[in-house]
Amino acid sequence: MALLRPLLLDVVPNIQQTAALALGRLANYNDDLAEAVVKGDILPQLVYSLAEQNRFYKKAAAFVLRAVGKHSPQLAQAIVDCGALDTLVICLEDFDPGVKEAASWALGYIARHNAELSQAVVDAGAIPLLVLCIQEPEIALRRIAASALSDISKHSPELAQTVVDVGAIAHLAQMILNPDAKLKRQVLSALSQIAKHSVDLAEMVVEAEIFPVVLTCLKDSDEYVKKNAATLIREIARHTPELSQLIVNAGGVAAVIDCIGSCKGNVRLPGIMMLGYVAAHSENLAMAVIISKGVPQLAVCLSEEPEDHIKAAAAWSLGQIGRHTPEHARAVAVANVLPVLLSLYMASESSEDLQVKTKKALKNILQKCTHLPALEPLLHDAPPNILKHIVGQFSKVLPHDSKARRLFVTSGGLKKVQEIKAETGSLLQEYINTINNCYPEEIVRYYSPGYSEALLERIENYQPIL
């Protein structure tokens, strides 16, 4: 570092650039080296040269600033403190697209850390110029400028609003169908980061007529385009039933379900969550997810995905679909989801989050489920805290359904209920009593544990009449 620093002021421009590049590569490598660049008092020199030198040097200097700023908020703050932002913003107006790109990149890397740093970038006047950069012909520049706008928007509604106020949404929305995958990734990400903050911002994104064009991105060959498109749709659906309905009407739910079916792993996650958000709003929206065959697809994710956090998201979404009415719960139950949820809840290797989500989903679905064949297998495995919900459902249905009462006996359900040890006076005991009251007393006795021993005892004690 000490040897490179004087070379930044060398009389030969080529040596200056090479020295700056070398510093950039060192700083890029890890935060200790980036720290050394700051401590070596190299930044003020770079900032000074950034304003004075030719385009090759500007690119190299901006690269050093980006390489230092990317590691931590503290290092990014050091760049702000030495007055780099104003100079970087001036570089956004440079005639050379490479200089604009390097400056956009550095500004984005500074802004991505937190709201204060983002605000500093905004206060330096970067946003209108970044919006001009996304309209330039060079694809690389548009990618980086869109990425910087995304990094600024993500922290707060106020920062997103400053991006919107300059008319960014319309320009971003026009690029959704651009053939360049990396540009689409950044554009979709920027729109998501704007839409996530509030209903108003989400509505502004929708008003830019992103539907139905954004749905084509769900079929894109690039995995990240798919993921970011699903994230954008999720962020919009989350806010209100009206926005969710708009997505349903555009064919968005069916498109997301197809997308989940066509990919694996983390790419599926935003789509899985989006279905849960849509279903959570109302019975009709949950029914729209069911009609589009969302439940079997979520069931596949629940059993196929190795990662706990993806299973947890699928469990949460299934719970949101099944919690509305008995019809909704039945649609979830017939997809054979309940035993899978139960085994994940009881598995010791499941993460805490997965256990919480599967328990909540089971509770949500069970409290509405009147489809007894799906509940019966759970009687044998469920722990007491889940068992009370299952027995509770039987106690609601059996008194009014003679066919179900008969089936409950022949399938071994009644026998199992007699084996449950419930505390006297507990809710579970009440449910068991309600079920037992549906049957003649001798039938209940016959299926109670110890009945056969009692019979044998009577045989032994019986004196035959000779």
Phi, psi and omega in degrees: 000313182297328181282327183285328188303310180298334182292341178294340180252016182298153181287336181272117183304322182300320180292319177304311182298316183295321179296317180296317178299317180299316178298318180300316181292323177295312183296328181291334189292309174202171188287337177295316180291324177297320178300319180297325178296318180294313183293331181283005177060036183273332186300311182303321179298317179296317183296319179298314183291331182302325182279334191262324197275183180282175188296328181294319180291320180302316180299315182295319182293318179296326178297319179297315181299318179295317183295325178285315188289341188287339191285317185202160177302325182296316180291322178296321179297324179299324179291318178298317183297333181268015172079023186287332189299315181301318181292320178296321179295323176298323179296336178293344179260004181297151180287338184273121182300328180297324178291316178301317181298313181298321180290318178301318182298313180297317181295320178297319181292330177286317186290334189291343187289308182200175186294324183296314180294321177299317180298322179298320179295319179296314182297334179284354176089025186285329193298310181302325182286325176294323178293326174293322181296327180286355177257001181287159179290330185290123185293322182297319180295319181296320178302309186291322180293320178296320179296319179295319178297322177297315181295328179284318186292335195289340191279322185204158178302325182295316180294319178298321181297323180296326177290319181294321184299337180270004176085025184293325188302313183300318181291322179294316183299328180293339185265004183299329182262012178298138182294341183282116185297318183294326177292316180301318178307310185291322181296313180295322179296315181298316179296322178297315183294334176281313188292335190289339192283320186204165178300317182299314181294320179297319180295324178296322178295318179295322181294344177281012176059049178280342176262143358272004186303324184295338181293334178294333179293338179290345178257007185296152180285340180275124184300321183287330175296315177303310184298315183291327177294316179296323179296317179300314181295321178299314184296329179282316184297328185303326194288305186217158175301325182296315179295322177297318180298321178300320179293318178300313182297329180279358183086017186292325183292313179299320181295321179293320180296318176299319182297317179299322181291337187263001181221179184226164169066213187299337180297331180286334193305308182299325179294318179301314181292323180301317179298322178295317179297317180298312184294330184293332187295315184198166178302315184295319180292322177296322179295325178298323177293320180294314182296326179280011179064041179284329186295311179301325180293319177292325178296322178297315179299320183297320183266334185273320190292131180284332186281133181298322186291333178283319175302317182298319179295319180295319179297316180300314182296318178298322177297321179293327180286317189277352191275358189278300184219168176305326180295317177297315182297322180297317180302324179284319184295321183289346176278010178060038183275327188299314178298325180292315178301317182295316182291327177291322180296324184270348183289130183292335182277354178291142179292161182300318180299317180296320179296318179297314184292319181290323179297314181296318181296316178302314182299312181304314185285316184298323183293345178249347190280123176245011180273091192298321180304331180282334183278329190302314180302333183288337181304328188277336188247340192289142174287164188307319184293335177269325183304321184298326179290323182291310180298324177302319180293319177300319183292339177277323188271316188304319182301338186250008187217100187293325180296317180295325179298316181297314182298324182296327178284310186293333182273358178091005181294316182296320179300316182297319181297325179293335183277348183288131178264103180253149179287142180299134178085353180282165179300319180300317180296322177299314180300317181297318179299318179300318180295314182299327180290350178279350188237155173298150187301320184294331178293314180298317179299317183302323183267001180283146179299141178088358183292319182295323177297319180298321179296314181300320180299319179297323180295316181298320184278355187281126178264114180293146180271112183267000000 
